[in-house]
XYZ file of C-alpha atoms in Angstrom:
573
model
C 0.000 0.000 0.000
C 1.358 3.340 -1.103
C 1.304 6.099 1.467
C 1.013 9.674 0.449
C 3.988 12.284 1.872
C 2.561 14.389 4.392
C 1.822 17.729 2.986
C 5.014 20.081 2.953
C 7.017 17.557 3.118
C 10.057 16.471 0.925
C 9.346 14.116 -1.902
C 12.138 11.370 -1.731
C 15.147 11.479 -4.283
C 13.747 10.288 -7.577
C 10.182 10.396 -7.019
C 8.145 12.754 -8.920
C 6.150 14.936 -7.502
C 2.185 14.211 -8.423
C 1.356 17.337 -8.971
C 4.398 18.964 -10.717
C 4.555 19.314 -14.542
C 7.370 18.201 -16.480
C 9.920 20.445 -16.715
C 9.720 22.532 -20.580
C 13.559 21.474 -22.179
C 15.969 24.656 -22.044
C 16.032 25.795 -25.754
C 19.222 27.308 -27.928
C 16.960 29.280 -30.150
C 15.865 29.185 -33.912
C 18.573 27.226 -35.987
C 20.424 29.292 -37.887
C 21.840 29.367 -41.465
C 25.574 29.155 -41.020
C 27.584 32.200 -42.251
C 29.345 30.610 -45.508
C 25.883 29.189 -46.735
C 24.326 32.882 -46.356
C 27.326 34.604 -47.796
C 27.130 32.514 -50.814
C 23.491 33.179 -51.619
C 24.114 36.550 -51.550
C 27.434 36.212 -54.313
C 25.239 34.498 -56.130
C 22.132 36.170 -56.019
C 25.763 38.855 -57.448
C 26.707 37.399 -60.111
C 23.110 37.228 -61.209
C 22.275 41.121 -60.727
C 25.591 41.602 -63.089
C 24.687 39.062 -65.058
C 20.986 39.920 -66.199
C 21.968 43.555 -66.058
C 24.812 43.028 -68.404
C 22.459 40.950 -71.374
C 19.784 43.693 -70.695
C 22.083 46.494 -71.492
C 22.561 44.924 -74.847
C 18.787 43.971 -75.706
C 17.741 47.622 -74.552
C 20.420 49.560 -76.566
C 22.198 51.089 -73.125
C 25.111 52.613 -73.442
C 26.800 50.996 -71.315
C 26.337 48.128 -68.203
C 25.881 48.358 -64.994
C 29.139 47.615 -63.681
C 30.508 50.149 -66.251
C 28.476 52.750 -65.411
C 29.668 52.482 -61.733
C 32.976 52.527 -62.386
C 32.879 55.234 -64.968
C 30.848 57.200 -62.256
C 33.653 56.873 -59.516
C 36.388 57.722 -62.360
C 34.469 61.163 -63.005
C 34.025 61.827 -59.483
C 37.802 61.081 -58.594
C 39.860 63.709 -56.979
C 42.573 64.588 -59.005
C 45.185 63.509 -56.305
C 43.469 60.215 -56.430
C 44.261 59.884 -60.133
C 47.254 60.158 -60.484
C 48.238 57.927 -57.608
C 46.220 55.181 -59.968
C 48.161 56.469 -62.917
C 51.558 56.784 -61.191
C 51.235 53.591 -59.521
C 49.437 51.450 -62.063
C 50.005 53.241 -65.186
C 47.979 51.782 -68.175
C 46.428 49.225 -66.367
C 44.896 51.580 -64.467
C 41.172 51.015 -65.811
C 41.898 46.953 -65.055
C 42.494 47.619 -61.381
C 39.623 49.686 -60.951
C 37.527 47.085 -62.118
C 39.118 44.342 -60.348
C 38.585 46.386 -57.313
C 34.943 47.260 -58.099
C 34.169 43.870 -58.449
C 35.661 42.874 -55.405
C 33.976 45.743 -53.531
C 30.864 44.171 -55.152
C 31.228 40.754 -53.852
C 31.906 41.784 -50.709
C 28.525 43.759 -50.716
C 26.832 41.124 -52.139
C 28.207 38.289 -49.466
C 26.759 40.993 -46.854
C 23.465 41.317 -48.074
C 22.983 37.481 -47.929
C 24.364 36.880 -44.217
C 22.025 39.857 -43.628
C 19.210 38.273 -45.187
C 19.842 34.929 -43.759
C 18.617 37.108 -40.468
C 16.142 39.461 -41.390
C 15.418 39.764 -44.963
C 14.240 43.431 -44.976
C 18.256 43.810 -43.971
C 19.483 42.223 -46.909
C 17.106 43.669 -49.895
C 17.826 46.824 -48.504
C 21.523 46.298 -49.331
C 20.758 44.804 -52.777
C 17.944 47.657 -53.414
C 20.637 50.240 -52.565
C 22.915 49.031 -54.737
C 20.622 49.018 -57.714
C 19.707 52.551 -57.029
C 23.770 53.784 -57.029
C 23.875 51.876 -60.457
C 21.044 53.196 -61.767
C 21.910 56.939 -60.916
C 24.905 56.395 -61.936
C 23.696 54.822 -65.712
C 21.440 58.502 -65.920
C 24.592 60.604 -64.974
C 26.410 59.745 -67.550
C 26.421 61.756 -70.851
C 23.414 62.164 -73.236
C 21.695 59.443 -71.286
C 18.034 58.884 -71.074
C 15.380 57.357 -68.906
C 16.153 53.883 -70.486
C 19.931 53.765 -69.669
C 18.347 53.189 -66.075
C 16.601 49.620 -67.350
C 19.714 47.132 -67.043
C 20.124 48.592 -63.604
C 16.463 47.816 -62.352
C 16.597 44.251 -64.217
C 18.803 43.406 -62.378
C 18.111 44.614 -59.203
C 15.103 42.748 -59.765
C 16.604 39.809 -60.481
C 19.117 39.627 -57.496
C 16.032 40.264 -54.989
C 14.431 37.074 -56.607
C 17.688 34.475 -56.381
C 18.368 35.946 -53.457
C 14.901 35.120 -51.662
C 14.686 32.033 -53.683
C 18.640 30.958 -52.255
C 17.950 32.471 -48.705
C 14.904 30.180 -48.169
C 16.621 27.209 -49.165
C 19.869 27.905 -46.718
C 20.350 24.961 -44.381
C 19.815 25.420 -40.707
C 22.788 24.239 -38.051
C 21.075 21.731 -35.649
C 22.196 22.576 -31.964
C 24.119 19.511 -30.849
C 22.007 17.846 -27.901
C 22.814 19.949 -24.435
C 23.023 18.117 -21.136
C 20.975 19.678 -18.019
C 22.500 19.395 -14.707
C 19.745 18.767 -11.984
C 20.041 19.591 -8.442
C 18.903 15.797 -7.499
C 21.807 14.771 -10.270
C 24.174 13.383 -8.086
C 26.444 12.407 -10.936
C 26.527 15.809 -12.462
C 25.669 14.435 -16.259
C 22.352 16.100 -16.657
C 19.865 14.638 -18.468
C 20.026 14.834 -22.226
C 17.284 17.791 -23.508
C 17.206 16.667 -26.857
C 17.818 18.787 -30.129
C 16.532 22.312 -29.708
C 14.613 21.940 -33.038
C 13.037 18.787 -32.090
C 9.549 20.305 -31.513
C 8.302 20.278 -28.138
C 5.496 17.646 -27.332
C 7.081 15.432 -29.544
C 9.426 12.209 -28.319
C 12.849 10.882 -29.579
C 13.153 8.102 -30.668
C 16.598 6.269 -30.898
C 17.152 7.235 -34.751
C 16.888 10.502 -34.211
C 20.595 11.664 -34.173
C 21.078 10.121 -37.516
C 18.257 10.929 -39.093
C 18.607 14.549 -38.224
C 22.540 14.746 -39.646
C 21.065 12.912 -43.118
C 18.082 15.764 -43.052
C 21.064 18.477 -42.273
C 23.399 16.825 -45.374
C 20.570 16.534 -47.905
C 19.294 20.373 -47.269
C 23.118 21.465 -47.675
C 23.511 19.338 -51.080
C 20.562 21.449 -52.302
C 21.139 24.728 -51.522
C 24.303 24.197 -53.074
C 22.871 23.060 -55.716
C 20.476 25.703 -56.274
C 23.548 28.458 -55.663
C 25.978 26.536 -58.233
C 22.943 27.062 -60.740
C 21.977 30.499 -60.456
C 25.760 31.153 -60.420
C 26.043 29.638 -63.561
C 23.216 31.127 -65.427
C 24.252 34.649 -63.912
C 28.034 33.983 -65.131
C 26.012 32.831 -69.075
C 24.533 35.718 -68.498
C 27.470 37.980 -68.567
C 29.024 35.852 -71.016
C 26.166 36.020 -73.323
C 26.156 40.147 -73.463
C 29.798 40.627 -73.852
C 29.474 38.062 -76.743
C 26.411 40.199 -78.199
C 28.114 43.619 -77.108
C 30.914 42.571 -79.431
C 28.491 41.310 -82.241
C 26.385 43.975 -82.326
C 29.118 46.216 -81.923
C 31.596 45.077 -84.446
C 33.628 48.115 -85.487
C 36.774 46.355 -85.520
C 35.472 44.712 -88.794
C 34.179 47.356 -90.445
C 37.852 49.201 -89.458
C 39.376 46.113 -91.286
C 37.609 46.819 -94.245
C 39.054 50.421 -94.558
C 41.137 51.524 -96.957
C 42.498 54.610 -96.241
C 43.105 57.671 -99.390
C 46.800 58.900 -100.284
C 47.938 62.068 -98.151
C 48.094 65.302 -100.445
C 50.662 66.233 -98.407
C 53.055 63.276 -97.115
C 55.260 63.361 -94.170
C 58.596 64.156 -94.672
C 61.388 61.509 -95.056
C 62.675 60.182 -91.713
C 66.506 60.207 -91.569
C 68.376 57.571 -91.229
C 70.398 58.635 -88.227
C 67.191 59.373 -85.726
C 67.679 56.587 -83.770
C 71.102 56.580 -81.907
C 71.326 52.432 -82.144
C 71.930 51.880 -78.487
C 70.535 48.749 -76.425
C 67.791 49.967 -74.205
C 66.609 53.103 -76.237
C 63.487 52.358 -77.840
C 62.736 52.869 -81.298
C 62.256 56.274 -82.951
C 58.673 55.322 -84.445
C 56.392 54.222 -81.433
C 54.561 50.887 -82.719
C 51.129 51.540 -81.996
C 50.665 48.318 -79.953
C 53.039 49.956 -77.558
C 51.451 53.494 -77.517
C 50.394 54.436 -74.524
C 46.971 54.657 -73.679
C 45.658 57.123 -70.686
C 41.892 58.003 -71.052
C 38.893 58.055 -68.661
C 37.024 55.179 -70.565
C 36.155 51.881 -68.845
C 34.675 51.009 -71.877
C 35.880 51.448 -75.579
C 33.400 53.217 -77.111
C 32.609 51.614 -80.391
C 32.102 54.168 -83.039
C 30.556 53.251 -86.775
C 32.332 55.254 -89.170
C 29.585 55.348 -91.762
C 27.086 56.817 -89.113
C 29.764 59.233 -87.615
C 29.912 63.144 -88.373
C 31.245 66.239 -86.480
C 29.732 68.736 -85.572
C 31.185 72.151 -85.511
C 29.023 74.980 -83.998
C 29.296 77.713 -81.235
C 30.766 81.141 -81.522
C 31.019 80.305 -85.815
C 29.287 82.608 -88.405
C 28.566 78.775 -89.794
C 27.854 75.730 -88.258
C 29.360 72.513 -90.213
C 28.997 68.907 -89.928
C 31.186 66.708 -91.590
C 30.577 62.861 -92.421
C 33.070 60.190 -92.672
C 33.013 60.036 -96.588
C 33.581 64.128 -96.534
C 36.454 63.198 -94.424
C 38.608 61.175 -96.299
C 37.698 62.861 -99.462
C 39.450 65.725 -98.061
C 42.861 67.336 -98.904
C 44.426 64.665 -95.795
C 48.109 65.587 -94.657
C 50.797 62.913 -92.661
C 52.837 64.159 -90.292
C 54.905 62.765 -87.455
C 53.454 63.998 -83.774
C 54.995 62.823 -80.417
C 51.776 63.154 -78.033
C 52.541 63.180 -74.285
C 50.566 62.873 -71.111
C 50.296 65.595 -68.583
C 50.438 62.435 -65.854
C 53.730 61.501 -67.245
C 56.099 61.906 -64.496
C 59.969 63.440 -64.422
C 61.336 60.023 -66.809
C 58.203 58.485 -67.638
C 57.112 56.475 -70.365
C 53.613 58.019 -71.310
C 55.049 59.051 -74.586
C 54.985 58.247 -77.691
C 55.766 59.056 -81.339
C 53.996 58.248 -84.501
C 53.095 59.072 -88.211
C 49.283 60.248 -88.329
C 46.850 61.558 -91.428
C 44.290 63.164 -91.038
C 42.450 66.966 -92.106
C 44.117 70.001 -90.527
C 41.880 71.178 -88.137
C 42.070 74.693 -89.235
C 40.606 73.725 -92.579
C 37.202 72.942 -90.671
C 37.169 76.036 -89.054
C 37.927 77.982 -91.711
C 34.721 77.375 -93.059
C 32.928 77.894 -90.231
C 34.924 81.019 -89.647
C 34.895 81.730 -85.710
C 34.086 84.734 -84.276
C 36.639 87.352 -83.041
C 35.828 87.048 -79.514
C 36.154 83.127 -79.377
C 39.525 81.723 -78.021
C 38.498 77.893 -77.339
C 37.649 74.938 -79.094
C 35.374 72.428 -76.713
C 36.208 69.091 -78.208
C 33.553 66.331 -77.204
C 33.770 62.573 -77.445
C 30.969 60.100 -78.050
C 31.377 59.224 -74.505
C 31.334 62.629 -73.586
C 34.810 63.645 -72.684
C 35.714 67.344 -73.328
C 38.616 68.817 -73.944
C 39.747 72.361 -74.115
C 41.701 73.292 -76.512
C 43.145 76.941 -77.200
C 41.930 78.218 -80.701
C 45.104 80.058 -81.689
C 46.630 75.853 -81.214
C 44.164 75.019 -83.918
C 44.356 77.645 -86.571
C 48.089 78.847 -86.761
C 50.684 76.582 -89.096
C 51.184 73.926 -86.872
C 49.669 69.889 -88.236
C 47.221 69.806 -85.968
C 44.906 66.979 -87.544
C 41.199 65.438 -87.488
C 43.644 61.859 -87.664
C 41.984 59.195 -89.142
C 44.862 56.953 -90.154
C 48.120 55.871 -87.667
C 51.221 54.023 -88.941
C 49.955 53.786 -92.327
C 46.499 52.202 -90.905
C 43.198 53.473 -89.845
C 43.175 54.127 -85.925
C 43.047 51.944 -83.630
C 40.085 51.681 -81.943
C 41.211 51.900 -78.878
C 43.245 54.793 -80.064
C 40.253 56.926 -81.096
C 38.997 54.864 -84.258
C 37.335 56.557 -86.643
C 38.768 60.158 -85.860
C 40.645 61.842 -83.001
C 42.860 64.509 -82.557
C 46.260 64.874 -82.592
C 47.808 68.385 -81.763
C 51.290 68.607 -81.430
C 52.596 70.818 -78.282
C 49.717 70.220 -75.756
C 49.360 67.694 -73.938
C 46.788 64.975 -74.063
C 44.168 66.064 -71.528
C 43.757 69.911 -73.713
C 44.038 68.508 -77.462
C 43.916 64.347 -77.275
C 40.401 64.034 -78.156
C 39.693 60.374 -79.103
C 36.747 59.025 -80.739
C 35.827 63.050 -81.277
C 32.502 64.104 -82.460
C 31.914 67.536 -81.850
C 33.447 71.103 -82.178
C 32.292 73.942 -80.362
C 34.205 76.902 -80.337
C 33.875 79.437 -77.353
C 35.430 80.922 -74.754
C 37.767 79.610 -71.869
C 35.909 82.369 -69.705
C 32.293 80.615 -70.526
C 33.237 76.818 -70.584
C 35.432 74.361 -68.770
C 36.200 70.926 -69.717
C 36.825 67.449 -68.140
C 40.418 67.863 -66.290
C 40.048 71.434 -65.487
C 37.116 70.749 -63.993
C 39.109 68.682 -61.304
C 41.730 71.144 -60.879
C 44.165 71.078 -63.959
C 45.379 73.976 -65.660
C 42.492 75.011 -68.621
C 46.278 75.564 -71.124
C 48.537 72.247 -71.171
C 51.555 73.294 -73.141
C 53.920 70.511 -73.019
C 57.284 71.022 -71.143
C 60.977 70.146 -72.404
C 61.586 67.304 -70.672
C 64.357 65.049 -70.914
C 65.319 61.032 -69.978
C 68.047 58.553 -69.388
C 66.600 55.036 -70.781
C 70.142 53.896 -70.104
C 71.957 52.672 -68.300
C 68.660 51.855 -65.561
C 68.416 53.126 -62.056
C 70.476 50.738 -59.769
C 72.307 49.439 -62.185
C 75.735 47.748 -61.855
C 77.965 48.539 -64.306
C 81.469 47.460 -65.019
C 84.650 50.442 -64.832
C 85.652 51.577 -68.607
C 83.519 53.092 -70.917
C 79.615 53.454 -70.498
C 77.317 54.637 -72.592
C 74.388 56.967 -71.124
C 71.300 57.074 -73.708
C 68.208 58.386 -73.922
C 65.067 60.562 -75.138
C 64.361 64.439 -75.221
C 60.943 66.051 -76.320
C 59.730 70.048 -76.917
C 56.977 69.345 -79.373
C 56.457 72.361 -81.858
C 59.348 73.569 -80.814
C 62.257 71.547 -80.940
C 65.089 69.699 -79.212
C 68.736 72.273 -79.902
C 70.977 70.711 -77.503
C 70.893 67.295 -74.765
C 73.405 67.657 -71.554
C 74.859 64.903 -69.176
C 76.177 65.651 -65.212
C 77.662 63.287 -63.506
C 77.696 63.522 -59.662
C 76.569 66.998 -59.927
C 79.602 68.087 -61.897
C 80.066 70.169 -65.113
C 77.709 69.714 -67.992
C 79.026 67.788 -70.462
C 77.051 68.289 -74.172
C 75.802 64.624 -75.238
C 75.291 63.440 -79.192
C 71.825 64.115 -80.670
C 70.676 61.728 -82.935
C 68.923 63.237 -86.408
C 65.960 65.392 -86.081
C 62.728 64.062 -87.253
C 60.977 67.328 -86.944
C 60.124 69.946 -84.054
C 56.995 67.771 -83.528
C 58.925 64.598 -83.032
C 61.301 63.706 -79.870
C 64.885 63.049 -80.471
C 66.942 60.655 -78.925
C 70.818 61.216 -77.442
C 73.351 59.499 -76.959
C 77.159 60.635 -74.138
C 79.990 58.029 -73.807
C 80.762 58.160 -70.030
C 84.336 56.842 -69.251
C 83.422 55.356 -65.241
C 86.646 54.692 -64.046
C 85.940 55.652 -59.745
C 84.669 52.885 -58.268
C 81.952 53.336 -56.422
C 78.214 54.814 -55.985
C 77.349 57.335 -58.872
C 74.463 59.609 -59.899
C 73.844 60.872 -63.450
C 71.331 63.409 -64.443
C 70.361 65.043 -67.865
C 68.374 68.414 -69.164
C 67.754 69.028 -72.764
C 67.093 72.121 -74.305
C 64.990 73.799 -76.612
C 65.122 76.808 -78.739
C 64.236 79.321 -75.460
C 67.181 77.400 -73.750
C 67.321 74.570 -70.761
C 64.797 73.134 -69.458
C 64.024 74.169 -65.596
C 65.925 71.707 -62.984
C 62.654 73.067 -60.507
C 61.300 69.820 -59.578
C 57.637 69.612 -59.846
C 54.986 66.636 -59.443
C 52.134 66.543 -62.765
C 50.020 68.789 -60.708
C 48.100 70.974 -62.550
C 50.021 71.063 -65.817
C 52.651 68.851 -66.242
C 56.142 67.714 -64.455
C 59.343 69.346 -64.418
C 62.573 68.845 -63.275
C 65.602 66.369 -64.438
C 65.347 63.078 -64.692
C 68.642 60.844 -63.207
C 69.354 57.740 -62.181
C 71.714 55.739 -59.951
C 74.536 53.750 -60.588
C 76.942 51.327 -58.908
C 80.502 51.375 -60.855
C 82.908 47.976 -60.187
């Protein structure tokens, strides 16, 4: 016969108490998506915003892509400081890096707004909405765009929103591992087992539930993956599938194949035989144009159809004119031989180049539309909307400044301003360089402003006389006899007279100039150093021009162009 305890007093160890209910299991929370399984959804749910936004761009005509516009956004709104640090540090590859870094950015972004969504998923289309309004403002800020530039942008914004709902609620869940309780009445201090915390409560355990828990856990994980690997995939077609129709539908290259350009009424004079000074190290005289530098602000080459191009020329003009690509090359067309020069091109840089380039002098175009007297700038305008400002007296007086259609015998390169640029000799690049030029609008530099000087460069970019040692190379170690010391000097439109070598800060000492090719053409030099002192050695070099040496002030590219002599260090025995 069971007696009842007396009331109040102390059940006995392991009895339960009649009237107590059991105990609710202590629980870990909601499972949780782990962090690598959310950050993938969201580089996924990426890739397919890029992806969809890329093939739209190309079905709707945009100018450009998403990612493009971005980065062409954050290259216009660059600080000129910032610039140059790109340009000094990366040089030509410049554009590359930025994109590298923009898509890296990107990712990262993207692998936040799925651990953010994994959470709450307000959080996370908030970062994927943001992100498709920065590309779509930035698709409308660019030049000459309309409403529809914006469409790529909101495709796929849409887009990533869907995969990324559609990834996010297929994200396997950790299980919490089972958690002993201790009890107060547990004299062994093992607790009883609680169970899974997403075991729901009511509900028993049978002895197969361990297992059948990790095979639920690895079959959830096998299909989100599965589902991320194939929106990846379709998102990195996607991509694939508009660059392949960007370069279909924008096939210039084969329509610049097809080109045969007329015979210059006027052809450049014969190069002389001497103008390269034959010395290992020292480039060659004539630039090839696969090793011409390229320094512009597009992300993109624009791809230009010559039989649809003209230019306009308008502004302060008694007559506007627009000229067509068939009026072009049925012009009078003149060769002549133009080093151009960047104003980023530091003290011994290599953002220089020479070639032979036909095209119309410029002066003949604005001699019909005959400027006004109170005009002293020509606005040049790309078709992606770069301007540069050029001084008028630059474009009318006897020097070849050209409409260039044709380099090294060729038409343009594209990415050299195919089908017409210009090519001014004595400014530098960022006042005269216009590539892929379209328009002409003569004014004044008290009413406009153009790209650069809009960021703080000087609105006149004469080039400087600079000078450089190609070799021997800084650091280099060089045996005790005779040396030679060779190089490159440059004063377009107005010559290189006279090229001068210092050794350890001693006397000038007047090197060899090779042939002139013209005072719109560099000239290389060449000084025979007898090194005979062991030892640590600096050699430095000016060049000058008809006005005399050029300045030994040293000066960084800020706002119109380095100065100062170049020199290098050697190490003799």
């Amino acid at each position: 016969m069971t007696t009842a305890a007396p009331e109040g007093a102390t059940p006995a160890p392991g009895a339960a108490h009649p009237s107590t209910p059991p105990a609710p299991r202590p629980s870990d929370g909601p499972a949780r998506a782990p962090a690598w399984a959310a950050a993938l959804a969201g580089l996924a749910a990426g890739v397919v915003t890029v992806g969809v936004g890329s093939l739209v761009a190309i079905v709707a005509g945009a100018p450009t892509d998403p990612l493009v516009a971005v980065g062409a956004a954050f290259v216009d709104a660059t600080p000129a400081w910032l610039k140059e640090v790109a340009a000094s540090t990366f040089g030509t590859a410049d554009k590359a890096v930025l994109m590298i870094g923009e898509a890296v950015v990107l990712a990262a972004l993207a692998a936040l707004a799925g651990v953010l969504a994994a959470r709450r998923w307000a959080w996370g289309a908030a970062v994927v909405v943001v992100l498709g309004l920065v590309a779509m403002a930035a698709a409308l800020g660019r030049p000459d765009a309309s409403w529809t530039a914006m469409i790529p942008s909101f495709a796929g914004t849409v887009a990533g929103l869907w995969t990324l709902k559609a990834l996010v609620d297929r994200l396997p869940r950790d299980v919490t591992r089972p958690r002993r309780q201790r009890r107060a009445d547990d004299p062994t201090g093992r607790g009883e087992d609680t169970g899974p915390t997403d075991v729901p409560e009511g509900q028993g355990r049978s002895a197969d539930d361990g297992p059948a828990t990790e095979v639920t856990r690895g079959t959830d994980r096998r299909r989100f993956l599965q589902a991320a690997g194939v929106a990846t995939a379709l998102g990195l077609v996607a991509v694939a599938m508009g660059r392949l129709a960007g370069a279909a539908g924008r096939a210039v290259t084969a329509v610049r194949d097809t080109i045969r350009l007329p015979a210059p009424r006027t052809a450049a004079p014969a190069v002389p035989a001497g103008v390269d000074v034959g010395a290992d190290g020292v480039g060659p005289w004539a630039t090839p144009p696969d090793d011409f530098y390229r320094i512009d602000t597009a992300l993109v080459v624009p791809q230009v159809d010559p039989t649809t191009w003209t230019l306009r020329v308008h502004g302060l003009v008694e007559q506007e004119v627009e000229l067509t690509w068939d009026e072009l090359l049925a012009s009078d067309l003149v060769e002549a031989w133009v080093t151009l020069c960047c104003v980023s091109n530091p003290v011994g840089g290599d953002l220089v180049g020479n070639q032979r380039w036909l095209g119309l002098p410029v002066r003949e175009v604005l001699a019909r539309a005959r400027p006004l007297g109170d005009a002293d700038m020509v606005l040049s305008r790309s078709a992606d909307g770069w301007t540069a400002s050029t001084p008028l007296a630059a474009l009318t007086d006897d020097r070849d400044a050209l409409l260039a259609v044709g380099m090294d015998g060729a038409p343009l390169p594209v990415a050299h301003g195919f089908p017409v640029r210009l090519v001014v000799p004595g400014l530098y690049g960022y006042v005269s360089a216009t590539k892929w030029v379209t328009e002409l609008e003569v004014t004044r530099f008290a009413d406009a402003t153009a790209y650069w000087t809009d960021r703080g460069w000087s609105p006149h970019g004469p080039v400087k006389t600079q000078s450089r040692i190609d070799v021997p190379g800084d650091g280099a170690q060089l045996d005790a006899g005779e040396v030679v010391v060779a190089g490159t000097a440059w004063a377009q439109h107005r010559g290189i007279t006279r090229v001068q070598v210092q050794v350890d800060r001693g006397p000038w000492q007047d090197a060899t100039l090779a042939d002139s090719g013209g005072i719109d053409s560099w000239r290389q030099w060449r000084w025979t150093w007898t090194a005979t002192e062991p030892g640590r050695h600096e050699l430095r070099v000016r060049a000058f021009d008809p006005d005399g040496p050029q300045t030994g002030a040293a000066a960084g590219v800020l706002p119109d162009g380095a100065t100062g002599y170049d020199y290098v260090q050697v190490q003799v025995g």
